[in-house]
Structures are given as C-alpha cells and as structure tokens.
Amino acid sequence: MKPRFLSYTTRLLTKPFKVAIVGTGPGGFYTAHHLLNKSSPDVKLNIDFFEKLPTPYGLSRYGVAPDHPEVKNCEDHMINIMKDFGNSESRHKVRFLGNVEVGKDIALKELEGNYNSIVLAYGCTSADNKFSIPGADLPGVVPARQFVNWYNGHPDYYGENKYIPPPLDKVDTVSIIGNGNVALDVARILLADPREHWAKTDISVDAQQLLEKSTVKHVRIVARRGVLESAFSNKEIRELLELPAKFVP
C-alpha cells in the first residue's frame, strides 16, 4: 500500500493547474508566457483568458497610435501563444473567452470556485479624470482616452452608443492639456496629412474621414512644467518635429 502523502502528490501533479487571466492586453499575455515557459515539467496548465471585448490585445491594439506598428508587434507573440497552446495535442492548454465581462457576465466568486489561481490584468479601465475647473464640462472638452479609443476603432465607441468626436471640421484651434506621449500622439493625429500619413495605417474609417475634412490649423500643448520636465519620449517629439508644421514656443 502506497503512503498516503505519495498518493496525494501523484493526484495533484496529474491534475491540471487551472489559471484564469482577466484581461488580454500585454500584461495578461506576458503573464501566460512566463507561466507556460517557466512552470515545472510535471505541472500541466490550463489557462483561460477572459475578455469583455470580442477581440484581444488591449492597449497594444486600442492604445497605440496607428502609425506605430512596431509597438504592436507584441500581438504576434500573443498569437503564437494561442497557436502553440490552443490545440488538443499540447501539454498545456490555453483558451480565449471573449465577450465575457467578469463582474457582470460571470462573478469573481464563480471564478474562485473553478480555478486554482486568478490574475487580474484588465488594465486601465477606470473612469476618466475630470478637471475641477470652470468649463470642464463644456462641449468640445474630451478626455484623451475617449479620443484615442475613437481613432483606434475601439468596439465600445461604435454601435448603439457611438462616440461623437469633437467637430474638427468646424474649428481651427485645439488645445491639449498635458505633454506626455499620448498628448503628442493626439497632436500628430490632428496635424499630419490624413491622406499621405494616416491612409496607410489601421486608423478607424470614421477618424480618417473626419480628419480629411478637418479645419484644424493650430494645436496648443499646455503643460504645468517646462520642456525639460516633459513626460514624452525622444521618439514622440522627433516624429512631431518631422511634420511640415511651424513650432512656436
């Protein structure tokens, strides 16, 4: 008769270790990558991705500027994970469950009862921060997150609750509050030639059409600190300086 602890250990090692990863952006996929490649040889992993959108990739798809395909290369790595571990022959198993919002379609408690471990990797999904200043709620004042999701074709900004972008075809000046990478992305979106620059990217059709009718001539970037304290990267400012636009300090 086998010692009880050996019998228990054998059952434990042959039973798959089930992991739920909530969110399918880079954080979720790289978590899966390290689990799959660094787990003990005698452990079988069953990893389920839960995503509230119908498609994966998170901010690498909906947060990166359309003219930065090199940043989106991580999607190829994510696709390989699904190809390598999404078939019945692999030791580890990976599944993608889209259109499933944890907390709405399925309770977190339910996941706790069906998985050995849960990783919350749903990222930046909180409400936009609003300025407590006069005029912050006026028409035409929009959070950068909404504008970025719109020009990247985020599913939440189309369909029944379609996002109404600012009237870029009726104004000549836009002010951007902040001077990080997203601020410079938005400035480049507004100033670059839509036909020569954006038509060859994966920018949303709605954004392309509105930018072609845009009357914006002046973009003001407003920041609380000086140039030396700016949060943007060298790459972002270099791309902005390469545009055929006049820069006035």
mmCIF file with all atom_site columns, C-alpha atoms in Angstrom, residues 42-248:
data_model
loop_
_atom_site.group_PDB
_atom_site.id
_atom_site.type_symbol
_atom_site.label_atom_id
_atom_site.label_alt_id
_atom_site.label_comp_id
_atom_site.label_asym_id
_atom_site.label_entity_id
_atom_site.label_seq_id
_atom_site.pdbx_PDB_ins_code
_atom_site.Cartn_x
_atom_site.Cartn_y
_atom_site.Cartn_z
_atom_site.occupancy
_atom_site.B_iso_or_equiv
_atom_site.pdbx_formal_charge
_atom_site.auth_seq_id
_atom_site.auth_comp_id
_atom_site.auth_asym_id
_atom_site.auth_atom_id
_atom_site.pdbx_PDB_model_num
ATOM 1   C CA . ASP A 1 42  ? 5.446   17.820 -14.010 1.00 0.00 ? 42  ASP A CA 1
ATOM 2   C CA . VAL A 1 43  ? 2.741   20.514 -13.974 1.00 0.00 ? 43  VAL A CA 1
ATOM 3   C CA . LYS A 1 44  ? 0.022   20.814 -16.594 1.00 0.00 ? 44  LYS A CA 1
ATOM 4   C CA . LEU A 1 45  ? -1.511  24.258 -17.007 1.00 0.00 ? 45  LEU A CA 1
ATOM 5   C CA . ASN A 1 46  ? -4.993  25.110 -18.217 1.00 0.00 ? 46  ASN A CA 1
ATOM 6   C CA . ILE A 1 47  ? -5.132  28.865 -18.808 1.00 0.00 ? 47  ILE A CA 1
ATOM 7   C CA . ASP A 1 48  ? -8.367  30.661 -19.678 1.00 0.00 ? 48  ASP A CA 1
ATOM 8   C CA . PHE A 1 49  ? -8.338  34.282 -20.824 1.00 0.00 ? 49  PHE A CA 1
ATOM 9   C CA . PHE A 1 50  ? -11.467 36.310 -20.034 1.00 0.00 ? 50  PHE A CA 1
ATOM 10  C CA . GLU A 1 51  ? -12.010 39.440 -22.129 1.00 0.00 ? 51  GLU A CA 1
ATOM 11  C CA . LYS A 1 52  ? -15.038 41.753 -22.118 1.00 0.00 ? 52  LYS A CA 1
ATOM 12  C CA . LEU A 1 53  ? -14.355 42.784 -25.735 1.00 0.00 ? 53  LEU A CA 1
ATOM 13  C CA . PRO A 1 54  ? -14.813 40.407 -28.678 1.00 0.00 ? 54  PRO A CA 1
ATOM 14  C CA . THR A 1 55  ? -11.120 40.789 -29.580 1.00 0.00 ? 55  THR A CA 1
ATOM 15  C CA . PRO A 1 56  ? -7.902  40.547 -27.535 1.00 0.00 ? 56  PRO A CA 1
ATOM 16  C CA . TYR A 1 57  ? -4.705  42.656 -27.282 1.00 0.00 ? 57  TYR A CA 1
ATOM 17  C CA . GLY A 1 58  ? -5.909  45.513 -25.031 1.00 0.00 ? 58  GLY A CA 1
ATOM 18  C CA . LEU A 1 59  ? -3.846  48.704 -25.164 1.00 0.00 ? 59  LEU A CA 1
ATOM 19  C CA . SER A 1 60  ? -1.462  47.274 -27.758 1.00 0.00 ? 60  SER A CA 1
ATOM 20  C CA . ARG A 1 61  ? -4.423  47.374 -30.146 1.00 0.00 ? 61  ARG A CA 1
ATOM 21  C CA . TYR A 1 62  ? -6.525  50.268 -28.880 1.00 0.00 ? 62  TYR A CA 1
ATOM 22  C CA . GLY A 1 63  ? -3.997  52.498 -27.108 1.00 0.00 ? 63  GLY A CA 1
ATOM 23  C CA . VAL A 1 64  ? -1.080  52.656 -29.537 1.00 0.00 ? 64  VAL A CA 1
ATOM 24  C CA . ALA A 1 65  ? -1.022  55.273 -32.302 1.00 0.00 ? 65  ALA A CA 1
ATOM 25  C CA . PRO A 1 66  ? -1.951  53.859 -35.736 1.00 0.00 ? 66  PRO A CA 1
ATOM 26  C CA . ASP A 1 67  ? 1.440   54.844 -37.203 1.00 0.00 ? 67  ASP A CA 1
ATOM 27  C CA . HIS A 1 68  ? 3.368   52.843 -34.590 1.00 0.00 ? 68  HIS A CA 1
ATOM 28  C CA . PRO A 1 69  ? 3.044   49.270 -35.920 1.00 0.00 ? 69  PRO A CA 1
ATOM 29  C CA . GLU A 1 70  ? 6.407   48.323 -34.395 1.00 0.00 ? 70  GLU A CA 1
ATOM 30  C CA . VAL A 1 71  ? 4.889   48.748 -30.923 1.00 0.00 ? 71  VAL A CA 1
ATOM 31  C CA . LYS A 1 72  ? 2.057   46.408 -31.890 1.00 0.00 ? 72  LYS A CA 1
ATOM 32  C CA . ASN A 1 73  ? 4.489   43.615 -32.776 1.00 0.00 ? 73  ASN A CA 1
ATOM 33  C CA . CYS A 1 74  ? 3.786   42.075 -29.369 1.00 0.00 ? 74  CYS A CA 1
ATOM 34  C CA . GLU A 1 75  ? 0.487   40.920 -30.880 1.00 0.00 ? 75  GLU A CA 1
ATOM 35  C CA . ASP A 1 76  ? 2.441   38.395 -32.974 1.00 0.00 ? 76  ASP A CA 1
ATOM 36  C CA . HIS A 1 77  ? 3.817   36.920 -29.753 1.00 0.00 ? 77  HIS A CA 1
ATOM 37  C CA . MET A 1 78  ? 0.299   36.730 -28.327 1.00 0.00 ? 78  MET A CA 1
ATOM 38  C CA . ILE A 1 79  ? -0.965  34.968 -31.460 1.00 0.00 ? 79  ILE A CA 1
ATOM 39  C CA . ASN A 1 80  ? 1.838   32.399 -31.176 1.00 0.00 ? 80  ASN A CA 1
ATOM 40  C CA . ILE A 1 81  ? 0.773   31.576 -27.623 1.00 0.00 ? 81  ILE A CA 1
ATOM 41  C CA . MET A 1 82  ? -2.739  30.803 -28.841 1.00 0.00 ? 82  MET A CA 1
ATOM 42  C CA . LYS A 1 83  ? -1.398  28.734 -31.754 1.00 0.00 ? 83  LYS A CA 1
ATOM 43  C CA . ASP A 1 84  ? 1.104   26.768 -29.676 1.00 0.00 ? 84  ASP A CA 1
ATOM 44  C CA . PHE A 1 85  ? -1.160  26.016 -26.723 1.00 0.00 ? 85  PHE A CA 1
ATOM 45  C CA . GLY A 1 86  ? -4.649  26.296 -28.182 1.00 0.00 ? 86  GLY A CA 1
ATOM 46  C CA . ASN A 1 87  ? -4.709  22.794 -29.666 1.00 0.00 ? 87  ASN A CA 1
ATOM 47  C CA . SER A 1 88  ? -5.569  19.441 -28.127 1.00 0.00 ? 88  SER A CA 1
ATOM 48  C CA . GLU A 1 89  ? -2.065  17.992 -28.600 1.00 0.00 ? 89  GLU A CA 1
ATOM 49  C CA . SER A 1 90  ? -0.159  20.453 -26.395 1.00 0.00 ? 90  SER A CA 1
ATOM 50  C CA . ARG A 1 91  ? 0.619   19.599 -22.759 1.00 0.00 ? 91  ARG A CA 1
ATOM 51  C CA . HIS A 1 92  ? -0.624  22.969 -21.577 1.00 0.00 ? 92  HIS A CA 1
ATOM 52  C CA . LYS A 1 93  ? -3.982  24.334 -22.727 1.00 0.00 ? 93  LYS A CA 1
ATOM 53  C CA . VAL A 1 94  ? -4.919  27.966 -23.446 1.00 0.00 ? 94  VAL A CA 1
ATOM 54  C CA . ARG A 1 95  ? -8.396  29.288 -24.279 1.00 0.00 ? 95  ARG A CA 1
ATOM 55  C CA . PHE A 1 96  ? -9.702  32.749 -25.177 1.00 0.00 ? 96  PHE A CA 1
ATOM 56  C CA . LEU A 1 97  ? -13.188 33.626 -23.887 1.00 0.00 ? 97  LEU A CA 1
ATOM 57  C CA . GLY A 1 98  ? -14.271 36.893 -25.475 1.00 0.00 ? 98  GLY A CA 1
ATOM 58  C CA . ASN A 1 99  ? -17.385 38.988 -24.851 1.00 0.00 ? 99  ASN A CA 1
ATOM 59  C CA . VAL A 1 100 ? -17.303 37.885 -21.204 1.00 0.00 ? 100 VAL A CA 1
ATOM 60  C CA . GLU A 1 101 ? -17.140 40.653 -18.604 1.00 0.00 ? 101 GLU A CA 1
ATOM 61  C CA . VAL A 1 102 ? -16.067 39.453 -15.171 1.00 0.00 ? 102 VAL A CA 1
ATOM 62  C CA . GLY A 1 103 ? -18.303 41.037 -12.555 1.00 0.00 ? 103 GLY A CA 1
ATOM 63  C CA . LYS A 1 104 ? -21.211 41.275 -14.981 1.00 0.00 ? 104 LYS A CA 1
ATOM 64  C CA . ASP A 1 105 ? -21.485 38.105 -17.082 1.00 0.00 ? 105 ASP A CA 1
ATOM 65  C CA . ILE A 1 106 ? -19.684 35.979 -14.527 1.00 0.00 ? 106 ILE A CA 1
ATOM 66  C CA . ALA A 1 107 ? -18.953 36.683 -10.866 1.00 0.00 ? 107 ALA A CA 1
ATOM 67  C CA . LEU A 1 108 ? -15.431 36.730 -9.482  1.00 0.00 ? 108 LEU A CA 1
ATOM 68  C CA . LYS A 1 109 ? -16.648 34.319 -6.786  1.00 0.00 ? 109 LYS A CA 1
ATOM 69  C CA . GLU A 1 110 ? -17.569 31.849 -9.505  1.00 0.00 ? 110 GLU A CA 1
ATOM 70  C CA . LEU A 1 111 ? -14.049 32.018 -10.906 1.00 0.00 ? 111 LEU A CA 1
ATOM 71  C CA . GLU A 1 112 ? -12.634 31.465 -7.420  1.00 0.00 ? 112 GLU A CA 1
ATOM 72  C CA . GLY A 1 113 ? -14.592 28.239 -7.202  1.00 0.00 ? 113 GLY A CA 1
ATOM 73  C CA . ASN A 1 114 ? -13.320 26.905 -10.527 1.00 0.00 ? 114 ASN A CA 1
ATOM 74  C CA . TYR A 1 115 ? -9.675  27.996 -10.749 1.00 0.00 ? 115 TYR A CA 1
ATOM 75  C CA . ASN A 1 116 ? -6.575  27.429 -8.655  1.00 0.00 ? 116 ASN A CA 1
ATOM 76  C CA . SER A 1 117 ? -5.320  30.933 -9.360  1.00 0.00 ? 117 SER A CA 1
ATOM 77  C CA . ILE A 1 118 ? -6.762  34.167 -10.788 1.00 0.00 ? 118 ILE A CA 1
ATOM 78  C CA . VAL A 1 119 ? -4.757  37.005 -12.341 1.00 0.00 ? 119 VAL A CA 1
ATOM 79  C CA . LEU A 1 120 ? -6.467  40.380 -12.757 1.00 0.00 ? 120 LEU A CA 1
ATOM 80  C CA . ALA A 1 121 ? -4.824  42.056 -15.754 1.00 0.00 ? 121 ALA A CA 1
ATOM 81  C CA . TYR A 1 122 ? -7.640  44.226 -17.056 1.00 0.00 ? 122 TYR A CA 1
ATOM 82  C CA . GLY A 1 123 ? -5.513  47.390 -17.015 1.00 0.00 ? 123 GLY A CA 1
ATOM 83  C CA . CYS A 1 124 ? -6.676  50.972 -17.421 1.00 0.00 ? 124 CYS A CA 1
ATOM 84  C CA . THR A 1 125 ? -10.469 50.762 -17.500 1.00 0.00 ? 125 THR A CA 1
ATOM 85  C CA . SER A 1 126 ? -11.394 53.311 -14.849 1.00 0.00 ? 126 SER A CA 1
ATOM 86  C CA . ALA A 1 127 ? -13.458 56.432 -15.491 1.00 0.00 ? 127 ALA A CA 1
ATOM 87  C CA . ASP A 1 128 ? -11.716 59.470 -16.929 1.00 0.00 ? 128 ASP A CA 1
ATOM 88  C CA . ASN A 1 129 ? -10.368 62.057 -14.523 1.00 0.00 ? 129 ASN A CA 1
ATOM 89  C CA . LYS A 1 130 ? -12.084 65.408 -14.862 1.00 0.00 ? 130 LYS A CA 1
ATOM 90  C CA . PHE A 1 131 ? -10.717 68.826 -14.040 1.00 0.00 ? 131 PHE A CA 1
ATOM 91  C CA . SER A 1 132 ? -12.473 70.667 -11.230 1.00 0.00 ? 132 SER A CA 1
ATOM 92  C CA . ILE A 1 133 ? -12.318 73.949 -13.121 1.00 0.00 ? 133 ILE A CA 1
ATOM 93  C CA . PRO A 1 134 ? -14.941 76.127 -14.813 1.00 0.00 ? 134 PRO A CA 1
ATOM 94  C CA . GLY A 1 135 ? -15.719 74.989 -18.348 1.00 0.00 ? 135 GLY A CA 1
ATOM 95  C CA . ALA A 1 136 ? -14.521 71.395 -17.928 1.00 0.00 ? 136 ALA A CA 1
ATOM 96  C CA . ASP A 1 137 ? -17.964 70.077 -18.941 1.00 0.00 ? 137 ASP A CA 1
ATOM 97  C CA . LEU A 1 138 ? -18.419 72.284 -21.987 1.00 0.00 ? 138 LEU A CA 1
ATOM 98  C CA . PRO A 1 139 ? -18.974 70.687 -25.417 1.00 0.00 ? 139 PRO A CA 1
ATOM 99  C CA . GLY A 1 140 ? -15.694 70.034 -27.170 1.00 0.00 ? 140 GLY A CA 1
ATOM 100 C CA . VAL A 1 141 ? -13.811 69.148 -23.982 1.00 0.00 ? 141 VAL A CA 1
ATOM 101 C CA . VAL A 1 142 ? -12.971 65.449 -24.317 1.00 0.00 ? 142 VAL A CA 1
ATOM 102 C CA . PRO A 1 143 ? -10.726 63.053 -22.354 1.00 0.00 ? 143 PRO A CA 1
ATOM 103 C CA . ALA A 1 144 ? -7.750  61.782 -24.333 1.00 0.00 ? 144 ALA A CA 1
ATOM 104 C CA . ARG A 1 145 ? -8.774  58.170 -23.638 1.00 0.00 ? 145 ARG A CA 1
ATOM 105 C CA . GLN A 1 146 ? -12.058 58.653 -25.473 1.00 0.00 ? 146 GLN A CA 1
ATOM 106 C CA . PHE A 1 147 ? -10.369 60.350 -28.410 1.00 0.00 ? 147 PHE A CA 1
ATOM 107 C CA . VAL A 1 148 ? -7.678  57.656 -28.660 1.00 0.00 ? 148 VAL A CA 1
ATOM 108 C CA . ASN A 1 149 ? -10.247 54.845 -28.473 1.00 0.00 ? 149 ASN A CA 1
ATOM 109 C CA . TRP A 1 150 ? -12.237 56.565 -31.209 1.00 0.00 ? 150 TRP A CA 1
ATOM 110 C CA . TYR A 1 151 ? -9.421  56.873 -33.732 1.00 0.00 ? 151 TYR A CA 1
ATOM 111 C CA . ASN A 1 152 ? -8.263  53.325 -32.953 1.00 0.00 ? 152 ASN A CA 1
ATOM 112 C CA . GLY A 1 153 ? -11.720 51.830 -33.563 1.00 0.00 ? 153 GLY A CA 1
ATOM 113 C CA . HIS A 1 154 ? -12.409 50.578 -30.029 1.00 0.00 ? 154 HIS A CA 1
ATOM 114 C CA . PRO A 1 155 ? -15.650 48.488 -30.083 1.00 0.00 ? 155 PRO A CA 1
ATOM 115 C CA . ASP A 1 156 ? -17.155 50.436 -27.148 1.00 0.00 ? 156 ASP A CA 1
ATOM 116 C CA . TYR A 1 157 ? -17.170 53.613 -29.248 1.00 0.00 ? 157 TYR A CA 1
ATOM 117 C CA . TYR A 1 158 ? -19.243 52.237 -32.106 1.00 0.00 ? 158 TYR A CA 1
ATOM 118 C CA . GLY A 1 159 ? -22.636 50.566 -32.405 1.00 0.00 ? 159 GLY A CA 1
ATOM 119 C CA . GLU A 1 160 ? -25.580 51.679 -30.269 1.00 0.00 ? 160 GLU A CA 1
ATOM 120 C CA . ASN A 1 161 ? -23.601 54.129 -28.116 1.00 0.00 ? 161 ASN A CA 1
ATOM 121 C CA . LYS A 1 162 ? -21.496 55.554 -30.904 1.00 0.00 ? 162 LYS A CA 1
ATOM 122 C CA . TYR A 1 163 ? -18.971 58.141 -29.737 1.00 0.00 ? 163 TYR A CA 1
ATOM 123 C CA . ILE A 1 164 ? -19.457 61.636 -31.131 1.00 0.00 ? 164 ILE A CA 1
ATOM 124 C CA . PRO A 1 165 ? -15.995 63.127 -31.736 1.00 0.00 ? 165 PRO A CA 1
ATOM 125 C CA . PRO A 1 166 ? -15.283 66.862 -31.404 1.00 0.00 ? 166 PRO A CA 1
ATOM 126 C CA . PRO A 1 167 ? -16.234 68.923 -34.507 1.00 0.00 ? 167 PRO A CA 1
ATOM 127 C CA . LEU A 1 168 ? -12.778 69.037 -36.060 1.00 0.00 ? 168 LEU A CA 1
ATOM 128 C CA . ASP A 1 169 ? -14.339 70.239 -39.305 1.00 0.00 ? 169 ASP A CA 1
ATOM 129 C CA . LYS A 1 170 ? -15.663 73.383 -37.621 1.00 0.00 ? 170 LYS A CA 1
ATOM 130 C CA . VAL A 1 171 ? -12.705 74.636 -35.540 1.00 0.00 ? 171 VAL A CA 1
ATOM 131 C CA . ASP A 1 172 ? -9.220  75.877 -36.336 1.00 0.00 ? 172 ASP A CA 1
ATOM 132 C CA . THR A 1 173 ? -7.553  75.609 -32.908 1.00 0.00 ? 173 THR A CA 1
ATOM 133 C CA . VAL A 1 174 ? -7.253  72.704 -30.465 1.00 0.00 ? 174 VAL A CA 1
ATOM 134 C CA . SER A 1 175 ? -5.644  72.842 -27.015 1.00 0.00 ? 175 SER A CA 1
ATOM 135 C CA . ILE A 1 176 ? -4.180  69.700 -25.443 1.00 0.00 ? 176 ILE A CA 1
ATOM 136 C CA . ILE A 1 177 ? -3.709  69.644 -21.668 1.00 0.00 ? 177 ILE A CA 1
ATOM 137 C CA . GLY A 1 178 ? -0.620  67.597 -20.832 1.00 0.00 ? 178 GLY A CA 1
ATOM 138 C CA . ASN A 1 179 ? 2.679   66.878 -22.556 1.00 0.00 ? 179 ASN A CA 1
ATOM 139 C CA . GLY A 1 180 ? 3.187   63.137 -22.345 1.00 0.00 ? 180 GLY A CA 1
ATOM 140 C CA . ASN A 1 181 ? 3.331   60.627 -25.198 1.00 0.00 ? 181 ASN A CA 1
ATOM 141 C CA . VAL A 1 182 ? -0.451  60.494 -25.592 1.00 0.00 ? 182 VAL A CA 1
ATOM 142 C CA . ALA A 1 183 ? -0.608  64.289 -25.889 1.00 0.00 ? 183 ALA A CA 1
ATOM 143 C CA . LEU A 1 184 ? 1.948   64.212 -28.692 1.00 0.00 ? 184 LEU A CA 1
ATOM 144 C CA . ASP A 1 185 ? 0.125   61.317 -30.368 1.00 0.00 ? 185 ASP A CA 1
ATOM 145 C CA . VAL A 1 186 ? -3.075  63.383 -30.405 1.00 0.00 ? 186 VAL A CA 1
ATOM 146 C CA . ALA A 1 187 ? -1.204  66.411 -31.760 1.00 0.00 ? 187 ALA A CA 1
ATOM 147 C CA . ARG A 1 188 ? 0.250   64.272 -34.555 1.00 0.00 ? 188 ARG A CA 1
ATOM 148 C CA . ILE A 1 189 ? -3.183  62.854 -35.346 1.00 0.00 ? 189 ILE A CA 1
ATOM 149 C CA . LEU A 1 190 ? -4.503  66.392 -35.785 1.00 0.00 ? 190 LEU A CA 1
ATOM 150 C CA . LEU A 1 191 ? -1.565  67.828 -37.750 1.00 0.00 ? 191 LEU A CA 1
ATOM 151 C CA . ALA A 1 192 ? -0.337  65.039 -40.035 1.00 0.00 ? 192 ALA A CA 1
ATOM 152 C CA . ASP A 1 193 ? -1.740  64.868 -43.561 1.00 0.00 ? 193 ASP A CA 1
ATOM 153 C CA . PRO A 1 194 ? -4.652  62.389 -43.384 1.00 0.00 ? 194 PRO A CA 1
ATOM 154 C CA . ARG A 1 195 ? -4.232  61.113 -46.942 1.00 0.00 ? 195 ARG A CA 1
ATOM 155 C CA . GLU A 1 196 ? -0.450  60.862 -47.098 1.00 0.00 ? 196 GLU A CA 1
ATOM 156 C CA . HIS A 1 197 ? 0.163   59.825 -43.499 1.00 0.00 ? 197 HIS A CA 1
ATOM 157 C CA . TRP A 1 198 ? -2.903  58.148 -41.992 1.00 0.00 ? 198 TRP A CA 1
ATOM 158 C CA . ALA A 1 199 ? -4.473  56.426 -45.012 1.00 0.00 ? 199 ALA A CA 1
ATOM 159 C CA . LYS A 1 200 ? -1.772  53.728 -44.978 1.00 0.00 ? 200 LYS A CA 1
ATOM 160 C CA . THR A 1 201 ? -2.290  52.907 -41.291 1.00 0.00 ? 201 THR A CA 1
ATOM 161 C CA . ASP A 1 202 ? -5.028  50.990 -39.470 1.00 0.00 ? 202 ASP A CA 1
ATOM 162 C CA . ILE A 1 203 ? -6.718  54.154 -38.174 1.00 0.00 ? 203 ILE A CA 1
ATOM 163 C CA . SER A 1 204 ? -10.511 53.820 -37.976 1.00 0.00 ? 204 SER A CA 1
ATOM 164 C CA . VAL A 1 205 ? -12.514 54.725 -41.074 1.00 0.00 ? 205 VAL A CA 1
ATOM 165 C CA . ASP A 1 206 ? -14.544 57.311 -39.146 1.00 0.00 ? 206 ASP A CA 1
ATOM 166 C CA . ALA A 1 207 ? -11.389 59.048 -37.934 1.00 0.00 ? 207 ALA A CA 1
ATOM 167 C CA . GLN A 1 208 ? -9.834  59.033 -41.390 1.00 0.00 ? 208 GLN A CA 1
ATOM 168 C CA . GLN A 1 209 ? -12.934 60.584 -42.935 1.00 0.00 ? 209 GLN A CA 1
ATOM 169 C CA . LEU A 1 210 ? -13.240 63.314 -40.299 1.00 0.00 ? 210 LEU A CA 1
ATOM 170 C CA . LEU A 1 211 ? -9.534  64.157 -40.428 1.00 0.00 ? 211 LEU A CA 1
ATOM 171 C CA . GLU A 1 212 ? -9.800  64.604 -44.195 1.00 0.00 ? 212 GLU A CA 1
ATOM 172 C CA . LYS A 1 213 ? -12.418 67.303 -43.528 1.00 0.00 ? 213 LYS A CA 1
ATOM 173 C CA . SER A 1 214 ? -10.576 68.795 -40.554 1.00 0.00 ? 214 SER A CA 1
ATOM 174 C CA . THR A 1 215 ? -10.055 72.569 -40.464 1.00 0.00 ? 215 THR A CA 1
ATOM 175 C CA . VAL A 1 216 ? -7.626  72.452 -37.516 1.00 0.00 ? 216 VAL A CA 1
ATOM 176 C CA . LYS A 1 217 ? -4.603  74.671 -38.180 1.00 0.00 ? 217 LYS A CA 1
ATOM 177 C CA . HIS A 1 218 ? -3.270  75.361 -34.694 1.00 0.00 ? 218 HIS A CA 1
ATOM 178 C CA . VAL A 1 219 ? -2.566  72.924 -31.850 1.00 0.00 ? 219 VAL A CA 1
ATOM 179 C CA . ARG A 1 220 ? -1.566  74.226 -28.434 1.00 0.00 ? 220 ARG A CA 1
ATOM 180 C CA . ILE A 1 221 ? 0.106   71.885 -25.968 1.00 0.00 ? 221 ILE A CA 1
ATOM 181 C CA . VAL A 1 222 ? -0.387  73.158 -22.423 1.00 0.00 ? 222 VAL A CA 1
ATOM 182 C CA . ALA A 1 223 ? 1.659   71.738 -19.540 1.00 0.00 ? 223 ALA A CA 1
ATOM 183 C CA . ARG A 1 224 ? 2.263   72.693 -15.935 1.00 0.00 ? 224 ARG A CA 1
ATOM 184 C CA . ARG A 1 225 ? 6.008   72.051 -16.138 1.00 0.00 ? 225 ARG A CA 1
ATOM 185 C CA . GLY A 1 226 ? 8.780   73.051 -18.529 1.00 0.00 ? 226 GLY A CA 1
ATOM 186 C CA . VAL A 1 227 ? 10.241  71.240 -21.537 1.00 0.00 ? 227 VAL A CA 1
ATOM 187 C CA . LEU A 1 228 ? 12.980  69.558 -19.500 1.00 0.00 ? 228 LEU A CA 1
ATOM 188 C CA . GLU A 1 229 ? 10.363  68.010 -17.199 1.00 0.00 ? 229 GLU A CA 1
ATOM 189 C CA . SER A 1 230 ? 8.160   66.780 -20.046 1.00 0.00 ? 230 SER A CA 1
ATOM 190 C CA . ALA A 1 231 ? 6.936   63.204 -19.936 1.00 0.00 ? 231 ALA A CA 1
ATOM 191 C CA . PHE A 1 232 ? 7.151   62.465 -23.675 1.00 0.00 ? 232 PHE A CA 1
ATOM 192 C CA . SER A 1 233 ? 9.891   60.291 -25.187 1.00 0.00 ? 233 SER A CA 1
ATOM 193 C CA . ASN A 1 234 ? 12.506  61.414 -27.721 1.00 0.00 ? 234 ASN A CA 1
ATOM 194 C CA . LYS A 1 235 ? 10.800  59.338 -30.405 1.00 0.00 ? 235 LYS A CA 1
ATOM 195 C CA . GLU A 1 236 ? 7.483   61.120 -29.930 1.00 0.00 ? 236 GLU A CA 1
ATOM 196 C CA . ILE A 1 237 ? 8.910   64.644 -30.127 1.00 0.00 ? 237 ILE A CA 1
ATOM 197 C CA . ARG A 1 238 ? 11.083  63.689 -33.119 1.00 0.00 ? 238 ARG A CA 1
ATOM 198 C CA . GLU A 1 239 ? 8.043   62.433 -35.046 1.00 0.00 ? 239 GLU A CA 1
ATOM 199 C CA . LEU A 1 240 ? 6.179   65.633 -34.258 1.00 0.00 ? 240 LEU A CA 1
ATOM 200 C CA . LEU A 1 241 ? 9.094   67.805 -35.391 1.00 0.00 ? 241 LEU A CA 1
ATOM 201 C CA . GLU A 1 242 ? 9.234   65.917 -38.691 1.00 0.00 ? 242 GLU A CA 1
ATOM 202 C CA . LEU A 1 243 ? 5.760   67.138 -39.643 1.00 0.00 ? 243 LEU A CA 1
ATOM 203 C CA . PRO A 1 244 ? 5.528   70.099 -42.055 1.00 0.00 ? 244 PRO A CA 1
ATOM 204 C CA . ALA A 1 245 ? 4.341   72.403 -39.289 1.00 0.00 ? 245 ALA A CA 1
ATOM 205 C CA . LYS A 1 246 ? 5.717   75.547 -37.679 1.00 0.00 ? 246 LYS A CA 1
ATOM 206 C CA . PHE A 1 247 ? 6.531   75.267 -33.984 1.00 0.00 ? 247 PHE A CA 1
ATOM 207 C CA . VAL A 1 248 ? 6.250   78.335 -31.784 1.00 0.00 ? 248 VAL A CA 1
#
